[in-house]
XYZ file of C-alpha atoms in Angstrom:
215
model
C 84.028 14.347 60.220
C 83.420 15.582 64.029
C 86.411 13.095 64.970
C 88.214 14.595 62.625
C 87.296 18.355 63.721
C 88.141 17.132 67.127
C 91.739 15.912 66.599
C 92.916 18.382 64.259
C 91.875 20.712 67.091
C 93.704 18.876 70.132
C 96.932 18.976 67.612
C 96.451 22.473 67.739
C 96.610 23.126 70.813
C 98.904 21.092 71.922
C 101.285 22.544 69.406
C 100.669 26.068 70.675
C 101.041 24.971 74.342
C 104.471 26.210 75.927
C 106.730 23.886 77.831
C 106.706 24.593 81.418
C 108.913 26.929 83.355
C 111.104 26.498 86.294
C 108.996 25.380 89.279
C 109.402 28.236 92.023
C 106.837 27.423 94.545
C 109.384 26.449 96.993
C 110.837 29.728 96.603
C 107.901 31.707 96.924
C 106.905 29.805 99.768
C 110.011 31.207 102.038
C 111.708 33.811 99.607
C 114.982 34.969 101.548
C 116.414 38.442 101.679
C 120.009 37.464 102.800
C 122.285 34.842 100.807
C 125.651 33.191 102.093
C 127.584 31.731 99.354
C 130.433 29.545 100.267
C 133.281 28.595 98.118
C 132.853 26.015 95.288
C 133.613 22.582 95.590
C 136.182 22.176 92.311
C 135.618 19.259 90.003
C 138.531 20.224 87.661
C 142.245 20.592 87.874
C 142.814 24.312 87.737
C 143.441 24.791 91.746
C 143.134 28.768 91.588
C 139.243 28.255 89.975
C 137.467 28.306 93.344
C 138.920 31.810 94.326
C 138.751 32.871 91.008
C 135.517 32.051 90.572
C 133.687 33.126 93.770
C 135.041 36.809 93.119
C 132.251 37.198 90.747
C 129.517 35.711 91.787
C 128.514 38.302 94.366
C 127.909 41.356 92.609
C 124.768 39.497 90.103
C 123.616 37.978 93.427
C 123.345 41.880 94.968
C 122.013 43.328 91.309
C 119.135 40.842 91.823
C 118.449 42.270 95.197
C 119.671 40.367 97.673
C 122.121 40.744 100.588
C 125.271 38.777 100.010
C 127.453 38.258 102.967
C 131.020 38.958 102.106
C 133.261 36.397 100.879
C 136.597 37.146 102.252
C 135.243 37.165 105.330
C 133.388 34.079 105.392
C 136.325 32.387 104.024
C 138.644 33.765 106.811
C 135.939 33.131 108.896
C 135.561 29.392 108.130
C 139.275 28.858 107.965
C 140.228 30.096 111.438
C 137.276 27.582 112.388
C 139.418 24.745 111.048
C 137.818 24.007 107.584
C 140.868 25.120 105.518
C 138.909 24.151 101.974
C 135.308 23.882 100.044
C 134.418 20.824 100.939
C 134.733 20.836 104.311
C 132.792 24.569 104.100
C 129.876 23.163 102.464
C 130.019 20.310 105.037
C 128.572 22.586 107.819
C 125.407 21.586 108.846
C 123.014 24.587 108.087
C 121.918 24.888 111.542
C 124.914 25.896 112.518
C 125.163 28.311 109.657
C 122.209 29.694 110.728
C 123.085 29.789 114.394
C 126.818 31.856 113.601
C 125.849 33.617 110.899
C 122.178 33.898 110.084
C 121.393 33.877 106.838
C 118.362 33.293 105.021
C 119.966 31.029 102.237
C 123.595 29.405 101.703
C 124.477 29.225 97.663
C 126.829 26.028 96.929
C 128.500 26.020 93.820
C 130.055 23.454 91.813
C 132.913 23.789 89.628
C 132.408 21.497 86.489
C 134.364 23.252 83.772
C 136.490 25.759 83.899
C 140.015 27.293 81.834
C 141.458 27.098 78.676
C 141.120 24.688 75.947
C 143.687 24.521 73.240
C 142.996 23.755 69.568
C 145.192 23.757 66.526
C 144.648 27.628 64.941
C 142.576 28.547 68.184
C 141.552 28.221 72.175
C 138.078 28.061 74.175
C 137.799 29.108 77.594
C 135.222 27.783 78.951
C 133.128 27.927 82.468
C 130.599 25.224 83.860
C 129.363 25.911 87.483
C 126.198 24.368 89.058
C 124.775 25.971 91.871
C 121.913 25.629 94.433
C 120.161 28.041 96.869
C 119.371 26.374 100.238
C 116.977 27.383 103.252
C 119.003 27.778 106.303
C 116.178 26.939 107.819
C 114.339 24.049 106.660
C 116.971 22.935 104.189
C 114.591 22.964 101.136
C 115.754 23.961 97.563
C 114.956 27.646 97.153
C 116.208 27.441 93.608
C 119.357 25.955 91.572
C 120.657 26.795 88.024
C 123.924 26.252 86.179
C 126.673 28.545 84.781
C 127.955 28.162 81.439
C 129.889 30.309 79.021
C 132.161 29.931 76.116
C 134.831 32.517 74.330
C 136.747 31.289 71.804
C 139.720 33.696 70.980
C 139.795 32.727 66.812
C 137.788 33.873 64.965
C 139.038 32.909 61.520
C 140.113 36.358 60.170
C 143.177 37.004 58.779
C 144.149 34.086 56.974
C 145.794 30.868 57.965
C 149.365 32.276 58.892
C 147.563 35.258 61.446
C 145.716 32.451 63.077
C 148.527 30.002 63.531
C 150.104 33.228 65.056
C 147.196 33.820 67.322
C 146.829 30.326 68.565
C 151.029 30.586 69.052
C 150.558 33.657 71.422
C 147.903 32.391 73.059
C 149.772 29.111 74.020
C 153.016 31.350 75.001
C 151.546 34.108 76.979
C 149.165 33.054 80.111
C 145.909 34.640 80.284
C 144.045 31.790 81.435
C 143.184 33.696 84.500
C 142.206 36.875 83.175
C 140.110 35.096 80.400
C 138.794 32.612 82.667
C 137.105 35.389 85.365
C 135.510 37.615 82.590
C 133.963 34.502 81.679
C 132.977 33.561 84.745
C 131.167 36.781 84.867
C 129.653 36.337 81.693
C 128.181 33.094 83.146
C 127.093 33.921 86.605
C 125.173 36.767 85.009
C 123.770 34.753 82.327
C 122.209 31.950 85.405
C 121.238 34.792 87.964
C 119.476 37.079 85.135
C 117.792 34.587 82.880
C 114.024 35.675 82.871
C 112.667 31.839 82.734
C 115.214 29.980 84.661
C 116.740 32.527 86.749
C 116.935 33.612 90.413
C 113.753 35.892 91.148
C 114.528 39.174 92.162
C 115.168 40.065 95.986
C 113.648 42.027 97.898
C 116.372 44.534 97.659
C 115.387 45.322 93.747
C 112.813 48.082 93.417
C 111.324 45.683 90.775
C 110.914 42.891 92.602
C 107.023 43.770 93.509
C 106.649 43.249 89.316
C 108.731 39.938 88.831
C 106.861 37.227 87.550
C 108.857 34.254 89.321
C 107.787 35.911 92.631
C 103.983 35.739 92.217
């Protein structure tokens, strides 16, 4: 009967226990104030994503509470240096990141999904973007997370002949771009703000003194 006791009581609270969060010890260890995100490297065939893409990424990185260097200028920056594209960007060793331009962290990004998918009465656009924070100085993993939203533009209203008309427009009339960096936004701010998995808040943030992830 004890045995019994015993086991019924380890299934309890084993079944009450909560999964683990995301490990930030390395980011508490060296938590930066200053973040330099560089153009992502683009795994898809839409060749306007990168641009696209990087245009809204800064402003959940400064919510947060961090300084974000401007990406324009980095970009100029980099290109007038002879690395005309992503890949050769995020090819830089850090040290000489941190020697030109000093920040605390460098963000790559990695473009995994990303546009328009069209169905039969409907279309998804869709955006997939893995991204990791890097030390300038030591090169440790501060943090990484991944991007990822979906907005489908049927909805099923209307009948059969409205939504053959929908899917029509939406075939005829190009607003892949448009769709595709709301979404974006939608998914940057869904990676940067998510309270288990999420980028801590900087320094910058009144509230960062009260953020879990940063004790």
């Amino acid at each position: 009967m004890a045995t019994i006791t015993l086991l019924l009581a380890v299934l309890l609270v084993s079944g009450c226990a909560t999964a683990p969060g995301y490990d930030y010890s390395a980011y508490r260890a060296d938590p930066p104030r200053s973040i330099l995100v560089l153009p992502p490297i683009n795994n898809t065939v839409e060749v306007d994503a990168p641009y696209v893409y990087i245009s809204t990424v800064t402003r959940p990185l400064a919510e947060a509470g961090y300084y974000v260097y401007p990406v324009a200028v980095v970009d100029a920056f980099m290109k007038e240096n002879g690395l005309p594209d992503p890949a050769e960007m995020q090819s830089v060793p850090l040290d000489k990141i941190d020697d030109i331009i000093g920040p605390d962290a460098v963000l790559y990004t990695t473009i995994e999904q990303w546009g328009q998918k069209y169905r039969v009465l409907s279309s998804d656009t869709t955006v997939e973007v893995k991204a990791r924070l890097i030390d300038t100085d030591t090169g440790v993993l501060l943090w990484d997370g991944s991007a990822h939203a979906v907005e489908g533009s049927g909805n099923g209203q209307g009948g059969l002949l409205a939504a053959v008309i929908v899917a029509l427009v939406d075939q005829i009339v190009d607003t892949t771009a448009d769709r595709s960096h709301e979404v974006a936004r939608q998914a940057n701010f869904n990676m940067v703000s998510n309270s288990q998995t999420g980028l801590p808040l900087g320094p910058y943030n009144p509230e960062h003194v009260t953020d879990p992830r940063r004790q």
